[in-house]
Amino acid sequence: MAVAEQVSKWEGSIDDLRGLVSERALTGETMLLNMGPHHPSTHGVLRLLLELDGEEIVTCLPDVGYLHTGIEKTIESKRYEQGVPLTDRMDYLSPMSNNMAFCMAIEKLVDLDVPERAQVIRVMLLEMSRIASHLVWLGTHALDLGAMSVFLYAFRERERILTMFEMLSGQRMMGSYFRPGGVWRDLTPDFLPTLEGFLDIFLAKVDDYELLLTNNPIWIDRTQGIGTIEPDQALAWGVSGPGLRGSGVNWDIRKAMPYSGYEQYDFEVPLGEHGDVFDRYIVRIHEMRESHKIIRQAIKKLETAKGSFRSDDRKFVPPPRSALGQSMEAVIHHFKLWTEGFPAPDEEVFVSIESPRGEIGCYLHGDGGTKPRRVHFKTPSFMHISSLPVITKGYMLADLVAIASSMDVVLGDCDR
Amino acid sequence: MDIPKALDPAEAIQKALPDALQDVKTFRGETTLVIVPAQLVKVAQFFRDTAGLVYNYLSDISAVDYAEVSPVGGVIGISGRPDRFGVSYHLYSMLYNRRLRLKVFLPEDDPQVGTLTDVWPGANWLEREIYDLMGVTFVGHPNMKRVLLPDDWDGHPHRRDYPLGYETVQFSFNVDEILKHKPFAKE
């Protein structure tokens, strides 16, 4: 009885969709099908309203917002440094990238320099995040297309990276390890040996994944020529990251506008040709190898990198605990930073970084006080989901799963 | 292929559309051009299509509320800007590898500006997000509906006068009172 009442309360009608779906759907010639929000291949809670002609997709209307938690609004009521842990929760598969975008925006707004050693540590961890994130993507992408074992192997390697994150920050995933002016603390003694051990085996593991997938006829059938997006279209729709490079557009922010010293590392930007699911897969696989290369170089650079793991500008960075017993000034700085925070000018800045998924942009507007007036994150998943209707048009329903996961969408990243 | 020489965006727009540019600002190496809202779509098209500029990628659109809010709620003024709402468009030119910010200021009552979905289709959801969270309407947008919040949501949460919301701390002496007002599902 109660259920019937609830159902009859729905006041929407098919007319609400006029203009969004084709006229054939309004007459009932094509079928409207709801997919999600709880569906294993939507990588979170993404709802898609599909208009199907037989098995062919005529229209795809994504419906997002199920994970909207108002992170941007919450940061407005926090001091700059308090905002960092919130950014972890956006793109939960590579929290370090979000930290990096937010910290870089703060550093640009208040004009704070980051020591060389901190920059190298950041690069190292960003590339580890990239590998970890690509591994999750590879596992779930293969799982969506029916290949079970890759998932298990990929998560096995990812777990080793998360263990190293735990060594540094005390957390496997939401480490909040990057802070304005550097990182939270220096590398622990057991970190580098563990990392070396991981790097020694990792390339062979990537070869293993490729052995399972790249020349596999089923894999090729499911991915080649599917979900093709032309370079012009990808640019117009704001696609970035491996999604864009799969279409052959050479745009990697690490190369184009280097940050954190990326210009000193020697690495390639893998490009695809056709812009289909297969090319995006190949681009990501090669990116893992390139990240491996960058981490190796970063370890070497760490020996000669000057400076500390965090800036010693005491107007923005709290003094170490040991200084509090010896210096009155340290006590004052500590007190001011933890009770009031640091002020930032009433101006706006925009920074963007290359996250595993694409361009994360952080727009930060100070208000002259110690809290931001406005923070806005341009997140790659948001743009990629908005472009799904264009990419999926004309493909089969079963291909939708492959296309959606090949764009590597994370719904926490999309909804924020 | 010859690449045409890069033009200075402020000078170029001053020459082509002299009544569109209101102000030029530079902060930490970022150029901001303040544009007359009515001219925005024309200006965006100009920046995308003109040789020497070619801002072919729209990175982000974000909106700011410049209202000053009194501690007890309610807008009491606007902090040092011509109008209450500011919308920033972050363009990027892949050819010249540089960024540009276009900014429009919109009035408090009925803030609206032309849509850029015809210039960059990717603006579609970015504009919907701003409509949803800041309440700025984009004229000519194909589907001006909320994107993150439910359709029946009241208000626009990113406005400064929209309260954060809080929950009373629950103790044994006030638990009954709190439970009375909680919105539990009804039978």
Coordinates of C-alpha atoms in Angstrom, one line a residue:
Chain A
M1 CA 0.0 0.0 0.0
A2 CA 2.7 2.4 1.1
V3 CA 4.8 1.5 -1.9
A4 CA 1.9 2.2 -4.3
E5 CA 1.4 5.6 -2.8
Q6 CA 5.1 6.5 -3.3
V7 CA 5.0 5.4 -6.9
S8 CA 1.9 7.4 -7.8
K9 CA 3.6 10.5 -6.4
W10 CA 6.1 10.7 -9.2
E11 CA 4.9 13.6 -11.2
G12 CA 7.5 13.6 -14.0
S13 CA 6.5 12.6 -17.5
I14 CA 8.1 11.7 -20.7
D15 CA 7.6 15.3 -21.9
D16 CA 10.4 16.3 -19.5
L17 CA 12.8 14.5 -21.8
R18 CA 11.6 16.4 -24.9
G19 CA 14.6 17.8 -26.7
L20 CA 17.0 15.5 -24.9
V21 CA 16.0 12.2 -26.4
S22 CA 14.9 11.7 -30.0
E23 CA 11.3 12.1 -31.1
R24 CA 11.1 8.3 -31.6
A25 CA 11.5 7.7 -27.9
L26 CA 8.4 9.9 -27.2
T27 CA 6.3 7.7 -29.5
G28 CA 7.7 4.5 -28.0
E29 CA 9.5 3.4 -31.1
T30 CA 12.9 3.3 -29.3
M31 CA 13.3 2.1 -25.7
L32 CA 14.4 4.1 -22.7
L33 CA 16.5 2.1 -20.4
N34 CA 17.9 3.0 -17.0
M35 CA 21.4 1.9 -16.2
G36 CA 22.7 2.5 -12.7
P37 CA 23.3 4.2 -10.3
H38 CA 24.2 0.8 -8.8
H39 CA 25.9 -1.1 -11.5
P40 CA 29.3 -2.7 -11.3
S41 CA 30.6 -1.2 -14.5
T42 CA 29.8 2.4 -13.7
H43 CA 32.8 2.7 -11.3
G44 CA 30.9 4.4 -8.5
V45 CA 27.4 5.7 -8.7
L46 CA 26.7 6.9 -12.2
R47 CA 23.3 6.7 -13.6
L48 CA 22.8 6.6 -17.4
L49 CA 19.5 7.0 -19.1
L50 CA 19.8 5.3 -22.4
E51 CA 17.7 5.4 -25.5
L52 CA 18.1 2.2 -27.4
D53 CA 17.2 1.2 -30.9
G54 CA 17.5 -2.5 -30.5
E55 CA 21.0 -2.8 -29.1
E56 CA 22.2 0.4 -30.6
I57 CA 22.6 3.5 -28.4
V58 CA 20.7 6.5 -29.8
T59 CA 21.2 8.8 -26.8
C60 CA 22.9 8.5 -23.5
L61 CA 22.0 10.9 -20.7
P62 CA 24.4 10.7 -17.8
D63 CA 22.9 11.7 -14.4
V64 CA 25.5 12.5 -11.7
G65 CA 25.6 14.0 -8.3
Y66 CA 25.0 11.0 -6.1
L67 CA 28.4 11.5 -4.5
H68 CA 28.1 15.3 -4.2
T69 CA 29.4 16.2 -0.7
G70 CA 30.0 19.9 -1.1
I71 CA 33.7 19.7 -0.7
E72 CA 34.2 23.1 -2.3
K73 CA 31.7 24.7 -0.1
T74 CA 33.3 23.1 3.0
I75 CA 36.8 24.3 2.1
E76 CA 35.4 27.9 2.1
S77 CA 34.8 27.6 5.8
K78 CA 38.2 26.1 6.6
R79 CA 41.7 27.6 6.7
Y80 CA 43.9 26.9 3.8
E81 CA 45.9 24.1 5.3
Q82 CA 42.7 22.5 6.7
G83 CA 41.4 22.1 3.2
V84 CA 44.0 19.6 2.1
P85 CA 42.5 16.5 3.7
L86 CA 39.1 17.3 2.0
T87 CA 40.7 17.3 -1.4
D88 CA 41.9 13.7 -0.8
R89 CA 38.3 12.6 -1.0
M90 CA 37.5 13.9 -4.5
D91 CA 39.5 11.6 -6.8
Y92 CA 40.0 8.8 -4.3
L93 CA 42.1 6.7 -6.6
S94 CA 44.9 9.3 -6.7
P95 CA 44.5 11.5 -3.7
M96 CA 48.0 12.9 -4.1
S97 CA 47.1 14.6 -7.4
N98 CA 44.3 16.5 -5.7
N99 CA 46.5 17.5 -2.8
M100 CA 49.1 18.7 -5.4
A101 CA 46.6 20.8 -7.3
F102 CA 45.3 22.4 -4.2
C103 CA 48.7 23.0 -2.6
M104 CA 50.1 24.4 -5.8
A105 CA 47.2 26.9 -6.0
I106 CA 47.8 28.0 -2.4
E107 CA 51.5 28.3 -3.1
K108 CA 50.9 30.4 -6.1
L109 CA 48.3 32.6 -4.3
V110 CA 50.6 33.4 -1.4
D111 CA 53.8 33.2 -3.4
L112 CA 55.5 30.4 -1.4
D113 CA 58.5 28.6 -2.7
V114 CA 58.9 24.8 -2.4
P115 CA 62.4 23.5 -1.7
E116 CA 64.0 21.2 -4.3
R117 CA 63.9 18.1 -2.1
A118 CA 60.2 18.5 -1.5
Q119 CA 59.6 18.9 -5.2
V120 CA 61.4 15.7 -6.0
I121 CA 59.5 13.8 -3.3
R122 CA 56.3 15.2 -4.8
V123 CA 57.2 14.1 -8.3
M124 CA 58.1 10.6 -7.0
L125 CA 54.8 10.2 -5.1
L126 CA 52.7 11.7 -8.0
E127 CA 54.1 9.1 -10.3
M128 CA 53.5 6.4 -7.8
S129 CA 49.9 7.6 -7.6
R130 CA 49.7 7.5 -11.4
I131 CA 50.8 3.9 -11.4
A132 CA 48.4 3.0 -8.6
S133 CA 45.5 4.7 -10.3
H134 CA 46.3 3.2 -13.7
L135 CA 46.5 -0.3 -12.1
V136 CA 43.0 0.1 -10.6
W137 CA 41.8 1.3 -14.0
L138 CA 43.4 -1.6 -15.8
G139 CA 42.0 -4.1 -13.4
T140 CA 38.5 -2.8 -13.4
H141 CA 38.5 -2.1 -17.2
A142 CA 39.6 -5.7 -17.9
L143 CA 37.0 -6.9 -15.4
D144 CA 34.3 -5.0 -17.1
L145 CA 35.2 -6.7 -20.3
G146 CA 35.3 -10.1 -18.7
A147 CA 39.0 -10.7 -18.0
M148 CA 39.1 -11.6 -14.3
S149 CA 42.8 -12.4 -13.7
V150 CA 44.2 -9.0 -14.6
F151 CA 42.2 -7.5 -11.9
L152 CA 43.8 -9.7 -9.3
Y153 CA 47.3 -9.1 -10.6
A154 CA 46.8 -5.3 -10.8
F155 CA 45.5 -5.0 -7.3
R156 CA 48.4 -7.1 -6.0
E157 CA 50.9 -4.5 -7.3
R158 CA 48.7 -1.6 -6.3
E159 CA 48.7 -2.9 -2.7
R160 CA 52.5 -2.6 -2.6
I161 CA 52.3 1.1 -3.6
L162 CA 49.6 1.7 -0.9
T163 CA 51.9 0.1 1.7
M164 CA 54.5 2.6 0.8
F165 CA 52.1 5.4 1.1
E166 CA 51.2 4.1 4.5
M167 CA 54.9 4.1 5.5
L168 CA 55.0 7.8 4.7
S169 CA 51.7 9.2 5.7
G170 CA 50.2 6.6 8.0
Q171 CA 47.3 6.1 5.6
R172 CA 47.0 3.8 2.6
M173 CA 44.8 6.1 0.6
M174 CA 43.8 9.4 2.1
G175 CA 47.3 10.4 3.2
S176 CA 47.0 14.2 2.9
Y177 CA 50.8 14.0 2.6
F178 CA 51.3 17.1 0.5
R179 CA 51.0 20.3 2.4
P180 CA 51.4 24.0 1.4
G181 CA 55.2 24.5 1.1
G182 CA 56.2 20.9 0.7
V183 CA 55.2 17.6 2.3
W184 CA 54.2 16.6 5.8
R185 CA 57.4 14.9 6.8
D186 CA 60.6 13.5 5.4
L187 CA 60.9 10.1 3.8
T188 CA 61.2 7.3 6.3
P189 CA 64.4 5.1 6.3
D190 CA 62.6 2.0 5.0
F191 CA 60.8 3.8 2.2
L192 CA 63.4 4.0 -0.5
P193 CA 64.6 0.3 -0.2
T194 CA 60.9 -0.8 -0.4
L195 CA 60.4 1.4 -3.5
E196 CA 63.6 0.1 -5.1
G197 CA 62.3 -3.4 -4.5
F198 CA 59.0 -2.6 -6.2
L199 CA 60.6 -0.9 -9.2
D200 CA 62.8 -3.9 -9.7
I201 CA 59.9 -6.2 -10.3
F202 CA 57.3 -3.8 -11.8
L203 CA 58.3 -3.6 -15.5
A204 CA 58.1 -7.4 -15.7
K205 CA 54.6 -7.2 -14.2
V206 CA 53.5 -4.7 -16.8
D207 CA 54.7 -7.1 -19.5
D208 CA 52.6 -9.8 -17.8
Y209 CA 49.5 -7.6 -18.1
E210 CA 50.2 -7.0 -21.7
L211 CA 50.8 -10.6 -22.3
L212 CA 47.3 -11.3 -21.0
L213 CA 45.5 -8.6 -23.0
T214 CA 47.3 -6.8 -25.8
N215 CA 47.3 -9.5 -28.4
N216 CA 44.3 -11.4 -27.0
P217 CA 41.8 -11.7 -29.9
I218 CA 38.8 -11.3 -27.6
W219 CA 40.3 -8.1 -26.1
I220 CA 41.0 -6.7 -29.5
D221 CA 37.5 -7.5 -30.7
R222 CA 36.0 -5.7 -27.7
T223 CA 38.2 -2.6 -27.9
Q224 CA 39.5 -1.8 -31.3
G225 CA 37.4 0.6 -33.3
I226 CA 35.1 1.1 -30.3
G227 CA 34.3 4.5 -28.8
T228 CA 36.3 6.4 -31.3
I229 CA 36.7 10.1 -30.6
E230 CA 38.2 12.5 -33.1
P231 CA 40.9 14.9 -31.8
D232 CA 38.8 18.0 -32.6
Q233 CA 35.8 16.6 -30.9
A234 CA 37.9 15.6 -27.8
L235 CA 39.3 19.1 -27.5
A236 CA 35.9 20.8 -28.0
W237 CA 34.4 18.6 -25.2
G238 CA 37.2 19.3 -22.8
V239 CA 38.6 15.8 -22.7
S240 CA 42.1 15.6 -21.3
G241 CA 44.7 13.2 -20.1
P242 CA 45.0 9.7 -21.7
G243 CA 41.6 10.2 -23.2
L244 CA 42.9 13.0 -25.3
R245 CA 46.3 11.5 -26.0
G246 CA 44.6 8.3 -27.2
S247 CA 43.3 10.4 -30.1
G248 CA 46.8 11.6 -30.9
V249 CA 46.7 15.1 -29.4
N250 CA 50.1 15.7 -27.8
W251 CA 49.1 17.6 -24.7
D252 CA 50.6 16.6 -21.4
I253 CA 50.7 19.4 -18.8
R254 CA 53.9 17.8 -17.3
K255 CA 55.6 18.7 -20.7
A256 CA 53.6 21.8 -21.7
M257 CA 53.7 23.7 -18.5
P258 CA 56.0 21.9 -16.2
Y259 CA 55.4 22.1 -12.5
S260 CA 57.4 20.8 -9.5
G261 CA 60.5 20.4 -11.7
Y262 CA 59.0 18.0 -14.3
E263 CA 61.2 19.7 -17.0
Q264 CA 64.3 18.0 -15.5
Y265 CA 63.0 14.5 -16.1
D266 CA 63.5 12.5 -19.2
F267 CA 60.3 10.8 -20.3
E268 CA 58.1 10.2 -23.3
V269 CA 54.4 11.1 -23.8
P270 CA 52.8 8.0 -25.3
L271 CA 50.2 8.8 -28.0
G272 CA 47.5 6.8 -29.7
E273 CA 46.3 7.0 -33.3
H274 CA 42.7 6.1 -33.6
G275 CA 41.2 7.4 -30.4
D276 CA 39.4 4.2 -29.6
V277 CA 39.3 2.1 -26.4
F278 CA 42.3 0.1 -27.4
D279 CA 44.5 3.2 -27.9
R280 CA 43.5 4.6 -24.6
Y281 CA 44.5 1.3 -23.1
I282 CA 47.9 1.3 -24.8
V283 CA 48.5 4.9 -23.8
R284 CA 47.9 4.1 -20.1
I285 CA 50.1 0.9 -20.2
H286 CA 53.0 2.9 -21.6
E287 CA 52.4 5.7 -19.2
M288 CA 53.0 3.2 -16.4
R289 CA 56.4 2.4 -17.9
E290 CA 57.2 6.1 -18.2
S291 CA 56.2 6.8 -14.6
H292 CA 58.6 4.0 -13.6
K293 CA 61.3 5.8 -15.5
I294 CA 60.5 9.1 -13.8
I295 CA 60.6 7.5 -10.3
R296 CA 64.0 6.0 -11.0
Q297 CA 65.3 9.4 -12.0
A298 CA 63.7 11.0 -8.9
I299 CA 65.4 8.5 -6.6
K300 CA 68.7 9.5 -8.2
K301 CA 67.9 13.2 -8.0
L302 CA 67.0 12.9 -4.3
E303 CA 70.7 12.3 -3.4
T304 CA 71.7 15.7 -4.7
A305 CA 68.5 17.7 -4.2
K306 CA 69.0 20.7 -2.0
G307 CA 66.8 22.0 0.8
S308 CA 64.4 20.4 3.2
F309 CA 61.2 18.4 2.7
R310 CA 59.2 21.5 3.5
S311 CA 59.7 25.2 3.2
D312 CA 61.0 27.0 6.2
D313 CA 59.1 30.2 5.6
R314 CA 57.5 30.4 9.1
K315 CA 54.8 32.7 8.0
F316 CA 53.2 29.8 6.2
V317 CA 54.8 26.6 7.5
P318 CA 54.7 25.7 11.2
P319 CA 58.0 25.1 12.9
P320 CA 59.1 21.5 13.8
R321 CA 58.0 20.3 17.2
S322 CA 61.6 20.2 18.4
A323 CA 62.0 24.0 17.9
L324 CA 59.1 24.8 20.2
G325 CA 61.1 24.1 23.4
Q326 CA 64.0 26.4 22.3
S327 CA 62.6 29.4 20.5
M328 CA 60.0 31.9 21.6
E329 CA 59.5 32.9 18.0
A330 CA 58.8 29.3 17.0
V331 CA 56.1 29.2 19.7
I332 CA 54.5 32.4 18.3
H333 CA 54.5 31.1 14.8
H334 CA 53.1 27.7 15.9
F335 CA 50.4 29.5 17.8
K336 CA 49.5 31.9 15.0
L337 CA 49.4 29.2 12.3
W338 CA 47.3 26.8 14.3
T339 CA 44.8 29.3 15.7
E340 CA 44.5 31.7 12.8
G341 CA 46.2 30.4 9.8
F342 CA 48.0 32.5 7.2
P343 CA 46.3 35.3 5.1
A344 CA 46.2 35.3 1.4
P345 CA 45.5 38.2 -1.0
D346 CA 42.0 39.0 -2.3
E347 CA 43.0 37.7 -5.8
E348 CA 42.4 34.7 -8.0
V349 CA 44.8 32.1 -9.4
F350 CA 44.3 29.0 -11.5
V351 CA 46.7 26.1 -11.7
S352 CA 46.4 22.8 -13.4
I353 CA 48.3 19.6 -13.2
E354 CA 48.3 16.3 -15.1
S355 CA 46.6 13.8 -12.9
P356 CA 46.3 10.1 -14.0
R357 CA 42.8 10.9 -15.4
G358 CA 43.6 14.2 -17.1
E359 CA 43.8 17.9 -16.2
I360 CA 42.9 18.8 -12.6
G361 CA 42.5 22.5 -12.5
C362 CA 42.3 24.3 -9.2
Y363 CA 40.8 27.8 -9.1
L364 CA 41.4 29.5 -5.8
H365 CA 40.2 32.9 -4.8
G366 CA 41.4 34.4 -1.6
D367 CA 39.5 37.0 0.4
G368 CA 42.4 38.8 2.2
G369 CA 41.8 36.7 5.3
T370 CA 42.8 33.2 6.3
K371 CA 40.0 31.4 4.5
P372 CA 39.4 31.1 0.8
R373 CA 36.5 33.0 -0.8
R374 CA 36.0 30.3 -3.4
V375 CA 37.7 27.1 -4.5
H376 CA 36.7 25.3 -7.6
F377 CA 38.1 22.1 -9.0
K378 CA 37.9 21.4 -12.7
T379 CA 38.0 17.6 -12.6
P380 CA 38.7 15.4 -15.6
S381 CA 35.9 12.9 -14.7
F382 CA 33.3 15.6 -14.8
M383 CA 34.3 16.6 -18.3
H384 CA 34.7 13.0 -19.5
I385 CA 31.2 12.0 -18.3
S386 CA 29.7 15.1 -20.0
S387 CA 31.3 13.9 -23.2
L388 CA 29.9 10.3 -22.9
P389 CA 26.8 11.1 -25.1
V390 CA 29.1 12.0 -28.0
I391 CA 31.5 9.1 -27.6
T392 CA 28.9 6.4 -27.1
K393 CA 26.5 7.4 -29.9
G394 CA 25.9 4.6 -32.4
Y395 CA 27.7 1.9 -30.5
M396 CA 26.2 -1.2 -28.9
L397 CA 24.9 -1.4 -25.3
A398 CA 27.7 -3.8 -24.5
D399 CA 30.3 -1.4 -25.8
L400 CA 29.1 1.3 -23.5
V401 CA 30.7 -0.5 -20.6
A402 CA 34.0 -0.6 -22.4
I403 CA 33.8 3.1 -23.4
A404 CA 32.8 4.4 -20.0
S405 CA 35.6 2.6 -18.3
S406 CA 38.1 3.5 -20.9
M407 CA 37.5 7.1 -20.1
D408 CA 38.5 6.2 -16.5
V409 CA 35.8 8.0 -14.7
V410 CA 35.8 8.3 -10.9
L411 CA 32.5 9.5 -9.6
G412 CA 34.0 11.1 -6.4
D413 CA 36.1 13.2 -8.8
C414 CA 33.1 14.1 -10.8
D415 CA 30.7 15.0 -8.1
R416 CA 33.0 16.4 -5.4
Chain B
M1 CA 53.7 25.0 -41.6
D2 CA 54.2 28.6 -40.5
I3 CA 52.8 29.5 -37.1
P4 CA 51.5 33.1 -37.1
K5 CA 53.1 35.3 -34.5
A6 CA 51.4 35.3 -31.1
L7 CA 49.3 38.4 -30.4
D8 CA 48.8 40.1 -27.1
P9 CA 45.2 39.2 -26.2
A10 CA 44.4 42.5 -24.6
E11 CA 45.6 44.5 -27.6
A12 CA 43.9 42.2 -30.1
I13 CA 40.5 42.5 -28.4
Q14 CA 40.9 46.2 -28.0
K15 CA 41.4 46.5 -31.7
A16 CA 38.7 44.1 -32.8
L17 CA 35.9 44.8 -30.3
P18 CA 36.8 48.1 -28.6
D19 CA 33.6 48.2 -26.5
A20 CA 34.0 44.7 -25.1
L21 CA 37.0 45.2 -22.8
Q22 CA 36.5 46.7 -19.4
D23 CA 39.7 46.1 -17.6
V24 CA 43.0 44.1 -17.8
K25 CA 44.6 42.7 -14.7
T26 CA 47.7 40.7 -14.1
F27 CA 48.4 38.7 -10.9
R28 CA 51.2 36.2 -10.5
G29 CA 51.7 36.1 -14.3
E30 CA 48.0 35.3 -15.0
T31 CA 46.2 37.7 -17.4
T32 CA 42.6 38.5 -16.7
L33 CA 40.5 40.4 -19.2
V34 CA 37.2 41.8 -17.7
I35 CA 34.6 41.6 -20.5
V36 CA 31.2 43.3 -20.9
P37 CA 28.8 40.4 -20.3
A38 CA 26.7 41.2 -23.4
Q39 CA 29.8 40.7 -25.6
L40 CA 31.1 37.6 -24.0
V41 CA 30.1 35.1 -26.7
K42 CA 31.5 37.3 -29.4
V43 CA 34.7 37.7 -27.5
A44 CA 35.1 34.0 -26.9
Q45 CA 34.6 33.2 -30.5
F46 CA 37.1 35.9 -31.4
F47 CA 39.7 34.3 -29.1
R48 CA 39.1 30.8 -30.4
D49 CA 39.2 31.6 -34.2
T50 CA 41.7 34.5 -34.6
A51 CA 45.1 33.6 -35.9
G52 CA 47.7 34.5 -33.4
L53 CA 45.4 33.7 -30.5
V54 CA 43.7 30.3 -31.1
Y55 CA 42.6 29.6 -27.5
N56 CA 41.2 26.3 -28.6
Y57 CA 40.6 24.6 -25.2
L58 CA 38.3 25.6 -22.5
S59 CA 39.9 24.5 -19.2
D60 CA 37.4 25.6 -16.7
I61 CA 34.5 27.9 -15.8
S62 CA 34.1 28.9 -12.2
A63 CA 31.9 31.5 -10.5
V64 CA 32.6 33.5 -7.4
D65 CA 30.2 35.3 -5.1
Y66 CA 31.6 38.6 -3.9
A67 CA 28.9 39.2 -1.3
E68 CA 29.8 40.2 2.2
V69 CA 27.6 38.4 4.6
S70 CA 26.8 39.5 8.1
P71 CA 27.5 37.0 10.9
V72 CA 23.8 36.7 11.5
G73 CA 23.0 36.0 7.8
G74 CA 22.0 38.2 5.0
V75 CA 24.0 40.1 2.4
I76 CA 25.3 43.5 3.6
G77 CA 27.5 44.5 0.7
I78 CA 29.8 43.6 -2.1
S79 CA 33.5 43.4 -1.4
G80 CA 35.4 45.7 -3.8
R81 CA 34.0 44.5 -7.1
P82 CA 31.6 46.1 -9.5
D83 CA 28.9 43.4 -9.1
R84 CA 28.1 40.6 -6.9
F85 CA 28.9 37.6 -9.1
G86 CA 32.0 37.0 -11.1
V87 CA 32.3 34.2 -13.7
S88 CA 35.8 33.2 -14.8
Y89 CA 36.5 31.4 -18.0
H90 CA 39.9 29.8 -18.2
L91 CA 41.0 29.4 -21.8
Y92 CA 44.1 27.6 -23.0
S93 CA 45.9 27.8 -26.3
M94 CA 47.7 24.6 -27.3
L95 CA 49.5 26.3 -30.2
Y96 CA 51.1 29.1 -28.1
N97 CA 51.0 27.2 -24.8
R98 CA 49.5 29.9 -22.7
R99 CA 46.4 30.6 -20.6
L100 CA 44.0 33.4 -20.5
R101 CA 41.2 34.3 -18.1
L102 CA 38.0 36.0 -19.2
K103 CA 35.9 37.4 -16.5
V104 CA 32.4 38.9 -16.4
F105 CA 30.7 40.5 -13.5
L106 CA 27.0 39.9 -13.1
P107 CA 24.4 41.8 -11.0
E108 CA 22.8 40.4 -7.9
D109 CA 19.3 40.2 -9.2
D110 CA 18.9 37.9 -12.1
P111 CA 22.5 37.2 -13.0
Q112 CA 22.7 36.0 -16.6
V113 CA 25.1 35.7 -19.4
G114 CA 25.3 34.1 -22.8
T115 CA 26.2 30.5 -23.1
L116 CA 29.5 29.3 -24.6
T117 CA 28.2 25.8 -25.6
D118 CA 28.2 26.9 -29.2
V119 CA 31.9 27.9 -29.0
W120 CA 33.1 25.0 -26.8
P121 CA 30.5 22.2 -26.3
G122 CA 32.4 21.2 -23.2
A123 CA 31.0 24.3 -21.5
N124 CA 27.7 22.5 -21.3
W125 CA 28.1 20.8 -17.9
L126 CA 30.4 23.5 -16.5
E127 CA 27.7 26.0 -17.0
R128 CA 25.1 23.7 -15.6
E129 CA 27.2 23.3 -12.5
I130 CA 27.4 27.0 -12.0
Y131 CA 23.7 27.4 -12.5
D132 CA 23.2 24.6 -10.0
L133 CA 25.5 25.8 -7.3
M134 CA 25.7 29.6 -7.9
G135 CA 22.4 30.4 -9.6
V136 CA 23.8 32.2 -12.6
T137 CA 21.6 31.6 -15.7
F138 CA 23.3 31.0 -19.1
V139 CA 21.0 32.3 -21.8
G140 CA 20.7 29.9 -24.8
H141 CA 22.0 26.8 -23.0
P142 CA 20.4 23.7 -24.5
N143 CA 19.6 22.1 -21.1
M144 CA 19.7 24.6 -18.2
K145 CA 19.0 22.2 -15.4
R146 CA 20.7 21.2 -12.2
V147 CA 23.5 18.7 -12.6
L148 CA 24.8 17.8 -9.2
L149 CA 21.9 18.5 -6.9
P150 CA 18.4 17.0 -7.1
D151 CA 16.0 18.9 -9.3
D152 CA 13.8 20.0 -6.4
W153 CA 16.7 21.5 -4.4
D154 CA 16.1 24.9 -2.8
G155 CA 18.6 27.7 -3.3
H156 CA 22.2 27.7 -4.7
P157 CA 24.7 26.4 -2.1
H158 CA 27.8 28.2 -3.3
R159 CA 26.3 31.6 -2.6
R160 CA 28.0 33.2 0.4
D161 CA 24.6 33.7 2.2
Y162 CA 23.7 30.0 1.9
P163 CA 24.3 28.5 5.4
L164 CA 26.6 25.6 5.9
G165 CA 24.1 23.8 8.0
Y166 CA 24.9 22.1 11.3
E167 CA 23.5 19.4 13.6
T168 CA 22.9 19.9 17.3
V169 CA 25.2 17.7 19.5
Q170 CA 23.2 14.9 21.0
F171 CA 23.3 14.3 24.7
S172 CA 21.1 12.2 27.0
F173 CA 19.2 15.3 28.2
N174 CA 18.3 16.6 24.7
V175 CA 18.1 13.4 22.6
D176 CA 14.3 13.1 22.7
E177 CA 13.9 16.7 21.6
I178 CA 16.4 16.1 18.7
L179 CA 14.8 12.9 17.5
K180 CA 11.4 14.6 17.4
H181 CA 12.6 17.0 14.7
K182 CA 14.7 14.5 12.6
P183 CA 13.2 13.7 9.2
F184 CA 12.8 9.9 9.5
A185 CA 11.1 7.9 6.8
K186 CA 7.4 7.6 7.5
E187 CA 5.5 4.4 7.3

